[in-house]
C-alpha cells in the first residue's frame, strides 16, 4: 500500500528544489547582464590638512578613469593651473580658495570636482615677558603683515594643537602694541605654557584670513 503522505512530501521537496535552481539560474543570468561597475568619480584630496601660505600644498585625485587617454586639469583658485592626477601649488597669501579639477576622457566627456581649501597665514610668534600671573606672546610683523592693524584679537586662542584646532584654548587677557608687533597677555596655565615645549596660536585677521603660529616655550 502506497503512503500518499510520503509521496506528497517528496513531490513538494522536488518542486522546491527545482524552483530554487530556476531562481539561481535566473539571478546568475541577470548578474551576467549587469555591467561591471569599477568607475569612481573625481574627488580632490590635499595635504597638509592645514596648509600654510608660502609652503607647497599637494593635490591628488583617486579618480579611476575607464579611458586610457583621460586628462586631468587643475585650477587652484589663485590663477595657477597644473595637469596630471597629482599636482602641487604654493599660495602666496592665506584665505579660502576653491580648487577645481576637470577630468576629460578620450571621447571628450568631462567631469568636474571642486574643493574649498583654507590656507593659513603663518605668524612669527615669540615668548615675551612675564608679569604677575600672566605671560606675553608677541606676534611679529613682516613686510606684508602688521599684526597691530590686521589681527582680530578676540579670535586668538593659545594652547595645545588639538585644543586649538577644536576652537578652545586660552583667550587674551589684554593686548598692547609695540610698533607693528602685537603683544598678547595670557594665563600660562590655561594656554599650556607651563607643561609643554611648544604652544599653538590660532586666530584670524579682521578680513577673515586664518592665522597660525607656534610659540617655542623652552
Short mmCIF file of C-alpha atoms in Angstrom, two decimals:
data_model
loop_
_atom_site.label_atom_id
_atom_site.label_comp_id
_atom_site.label_asym_id
_atom_site.label_seq_id
_atom_site.Cartn_x
_atom_site.Cartn_y
_atom_site.Cartn_z
CA UNK A 1 0.00 0.00 0.00
CA UNK A 2 1.36 3.38 -1.05
CA UNK A 3 1.77 6.03 1.63
CA UNK A 4 0.42 9.09 -0.20
CA UNK A 5 1.64 11.46 2.50
CA UNK A 6 5.24 10.43 1.75
CA UNK A 7 4.66 10.90 -1.99
CA UNK A 8 3.24 14.36 -1.43
CA UNK A 9 6.15 15.26 0.82
CA UNK A 10 8.71 14.01 -1.73
CA UNK A 11 6.96 15.83 -4.59
CA UNK A 12 6.87 19.07 -2.63
CA UNK A 13 10.59 18.78 -1.86
CA UNK A 14 11.41 18.15 -5.54
CA UNK A 15 9.30 21.16 -6.57
CA UNK A 16 11.07 23.43 -4.04
CA UNK A 17 14.46 22.24 -5.30
CA UNK A 18 13.55 22.90 -8.94
CA UNK A 19 12.21 26.35 -8.04
CA UNK A 20 15.41 27.22 -6.15
CA UNK A 21 17.55 26.04 -9.09
CA UNK A 22 15.49 28.11 -11.53
CA UNK A 23 15.74 31.19 -9.32
CA UNK A 24 19.51 30.74 -9.02
CA UNK A 25 19.91 30.41 -12.80
CA UNK A 26 17.74 33.48 -13.37
CA UNK A 27 19.70 35.50 -10.80
CA UNK A 28 23.03 34.44 -12.33
CA UNK A 29 21.77 35.40 -15.79
CA UNK A 30 20.66 38.79 -14.51
CA UNK A 31 24.06 39.34 -12.92
CA UNK A 32 25.78 38.42 -16.20
CA UNK A 33 23.71 41.07 -17.96
CA UNK A 34 24.67 43.78 -15.43
CA UNK A 35 27.66 45.98 -16.33
CA UNK A 36 30.80 45.72 -14.22
CA UNK A 37 30.96 48.94 -12.21
CA UNK A 38 34.55 49.82 -11.30
CA UNK A 39 34.30 53.56 -12.07
CA UNK A 40 34.88 56.10 -9.36
CA UNK A 41 34.01 59.75 -9.75
CA UNK A 42 36.56 62.53 -9.47
CA UNK A 43 37.47 63.68 -5.98
CA UNK A 44 40.00 66.18 -4.69
CA UNK A 45 42.35 65.46 -1.80
CA UNK A 46 45.12 67.67 -0.45
CA UNK A 47 47.86 67.68 2.16
CA UNK A 48 48.72 69.01 4.66
CA UNK A 49 45.26 69.38 6.12
CA UNK A 50 46.01 72.93 7.32
CA UNK A 51 48.17 74.37 4.51
CA UNK A 52 50.24 77.50 5.12
CA UNK A 53 50.89 80.29 2.64
CA UNK A 54 54.37 80.06 1.17
CA UNK A 55 54.58 76.27 1.55
CA UNK A 56 53.69 73.64 -1.08
CA UNK A 57 50.23 72.08 -0.99
CA UNK A 58 49.97 68.65 -2.61
CA UNK A 59 46.82 67.72 -4.53
CA UNK A 60 45.69 64.41 -5.97
CA UNK A 61 42.60 62.54 -7.12
CA UNK A 62 41.69 58.87 -6.74
CA UNK A 63 39.63 59.06 -9.93
CA UNK A 64 39.73 55.71 -11.77
CA UNK A 65 39.15 56.52 -15.46
CA UNK A 66 37.77 53.95 -17.90
CA UNK A 67 39.57 55.58 -20.83
CA UNK A 68 43.39 55.43 -21.12
CA UNK A 69 43.64 58.94 -22.63
CA UNK A 70 42.00 60.72 -19.72
CA UNK A 71 43.32 64.22 -18.95
CA UNK A 72 43.36 65.98 -15.57
CA UNK A 73 43.40 69.77 -15.31
CA UNK A 74 43.73 71.64 -12.00
CA UNK A 75 42.78 75.24 -11.26
CA UNK A 76 43.95 76.31 -7.81
CA UNK A 77 41.87 79.45 -7.37
CA UNK A 78 44.82 81.86 -7.42
CA UNK A 79 45.38 81.85 -11.19
CA UNK A 80 47.76 78.88 -11.17
CA UNK A 81 46.99 75.68 -13.10
CA UNK A 82 48.52 72.22 -13.49
CA UNK A 83 47.84 68.86 -15.17
CA UNK A 84 48.06 65.24 -14.05
CA UNK A 85 46.48 63.07 -11.36
CA UNK A 86 48.88 64.66 -8.85
CA UNK A 87 49.89 68.31 -8.67
CA UNK A 88 51.14 70.93 -6.22
CA UNK A 89 50.74 74.64 -5.66
CA UNK A 90 52.21 77.32 -3.41
CA UNK A 91 49.80 80.03 -2.28
CA UNK A 92 51.27 83.47 -1.74
CA UNK A 93 48.59 84.54 0.73
CA UNK A 94 46.24 83.00 3.24
CA UNK A 95 42.49 82.74 2.80
CA UNK A 96 39.79 80.45 1.46
CA UNK A 97 40.09 79.36 -2.16
CA UNK A 98 38.19 76.95 -4.38
CA UNK A 99 40.22 74.30 -6.19
CA UNK A 100 38.68 72.81 -9.33
CA UNK A 101 39.65 69.55 -11.03
CA UNK A 102 38.32 68.88 -14.55
CA UNK A 103 38.62 65.34 -15.88
CA UNK A 104 38.26 64.82 -19.65
CA UNK A 105 38.29 61.34 -21.17
CA UNK A 106 39.44 60.41 -24.67
CA UNK A 107 35.93 60.80 -26.06
CA UNK A 108 35.53 64.36 -24.79
CA UNK A 109 33.27 63.64 -21.80
CA UNK A 110 34.10 65.80 -18.79
CA UNK A 111 33.56 65.66 -15.06
CA UNK A 112 34.34 68.39 -12.54
CA UNK A 113 35.10 68.23 -8.82
CA UNK A 114 35.68 71.18 -6.50
CA UNK A 115 37.10 71.52 -3.00
CA UNK A 116 37.35 74.58 -0.78
CA UNK A 117 40.83 74.91 0.72
CA UNK A 118 41.62 77.12 3.70
CA UNK A 119 45.17 78.47 3.54
CA UNK A 120 46.67 79.84 6.76
CA UNK A 121 48.95 82.81 7.21
CA UNK A 122 51.84 81.69 9.41
CA UNK A 123 52.65 84.31 12.03
CA UNK A 124 56.07 84.52 13.66
CA UNK A 125 55.49 84.29 17.39
CA UNK A 126 57.88 84.50 20.32
CA UNK A 127 57.53 84.17 24.06
CA UNK A 128 57.77 87.54 25.80
CA UNK A 129 57.96 88.90 29.31
CA UNK A 130 56.07 87.62 32.35
CA UNK A 131 54.15 89.78 34.77
CA UNK A 132 52.38 88.59 37.90
CA UNK A 133 50.38 85.52 36.83
CA UNK A 134 50.47 86.40 33.13
CA UNK A 135 52.91 85.76 30.30
CA UNK A 136 53.10 87.58 27.00
CA UNK A 137 53.28 86.19 23.47
CA UNK A 138 54.47 88.53 20.72
CA UNK A 139 53.06 88.30 17.21
CA UNK A 140 55.79 89.66 14.95
CA UNK A 141 55.23 91.81 11.88
CA UNK A 142 56.85 91.32 8.48
CA UNK A 143 57.00 93.27 5.24
CA UNK A 144 53.46 92.29 4.25
CA UNK A 145 51.75 91.77 7.60
CA UNK A 146 51.25 94.09 10.57
CA UNK A 147 49.50 92.29 13.47
CA UNK A 148 48.55 95.54 15.20
CA UNK A 149 46.45 96.51 12.19
CA UNK A 150 45.33 93.12 10.89
CA UNK A 151 44.66 90.68 13.73
CA UNK A 152 41.23 90.15 15.22
CA UNK A 153 42.31 89.94 18.87
CA UNK A 154 39.09 88.31 20.06
CA UNK A 155 39.68 85.41 17.66
CA UNK A 156 43.08 84.46 19.12
CA UNK A 157 43.48 81.18 21.02
CA UNK A 158 46.59 79.74 22.65
CA UNK A 159 47.08 76.11 23.66
CA UNK A 160 47.83 72.57 22.60
CA UNK A 161 47.39 71.97 18.85
CA UNK A 162 44.43 69.63 19.35
CA UNK A 163 42.66 72.02 21.70
CA UNK A 164 43.22 74.99 19.43
CA UNK A 165 42.02 73.02 16.40
CA UNK A 166 38.77 72.35 18.26
CA UNK A 167 38.30 76.04 18.99
CA UNK A 168 39.30 76.01 22.64
CA UNK A 169 42.46 77.27 24.35
CA UNK A 170 43.30 80.42 26.29
CA UNK A 171 41.93 83.77 25.20
CA UNK A 172 43.92 87.02 25.53
CA UNK A 173 43.62 88.81 28.86
CA UNK A 174 44.94 92.03 27.42
CA UNK A 175 46.98 93.28 24.48
CA UNK A 176 49.39 96.10 23.72
CA UNK A 177 51.25 97.30 20.66
CA UNK A 178 54.98 97.52 20.09
CA UNK A 179 55.40 99.22 16.74
CA UNK A 180 53.75 96.87 14.25
CA UNK A 181 54.15 93.91 16.64
CA UNK A 182 51.28 92.80 18.84
CA UNK A 183 51.92 91.68 22.43
CA UNK A 184 49.21 89.42 23.85
CA UNK A 185 48.98 88.55 27.53
CA UNK A 186 47.55 85.16 28.54
CA UNK A 187 47.35 82.96 31.62
CA UNK A 188 50.12 80.37 31.19
CA UNK A 189 48.24 77.52 32.85
CA UNK A 190 45.25 77.93 30.54
CA UNK A 191 47.47 78.24 27.48
CA UNK A 192 49.52 75.17 28.38
CA UNK A 193 52.70 77.19 28.70
CA UNK A 194 53.62 75.51 31.99
CA UNK A 195 53.91 71.91 30.81
CA UNK A 196 54.85 71.83 27.13
CA UNK A 197 57.68 72.84 24.82
CA UNK A 198 55.53 74.41 22.12
CA UNK A 199 52.14 76.10 22.07
CA UNK A 200 49.98 76.65 19.01
CA UNK A 201 48.42 80.02 18.24
CA UNK A 202 45.35 80.32 16.03
CA UNK A 203 43.05 83.13 15.00
CA UNK A 204 42.12 85.21 12.01
CA UNK A 205 42.62 88.63 10.52
CA UNK A 206 39.95 91.31 10.57
CA UNK A 207 39.05 90.36 7.00
CA UNK A 208 38.77 86.64 7.76
CA UNK A 209 42.15 85.18 6.77
CA UNK A 210 43.04 82.34 9.19
CA UNK A 211 46.22 82.73 11.23
CA UNK A 212 48.52 80.17 12.80
CA UNK A 213 51.77 80.29 14.74
CA UNK A 214 53.92 78.26 17.10
CA UNK A 215 55.43 79.50 20.36
CA UNK A 216 58.65 77.83 21.49
CA UNK A 217 58.36 77.74 25.27
CA UNK A 218 61.68 76.06 26.12
#
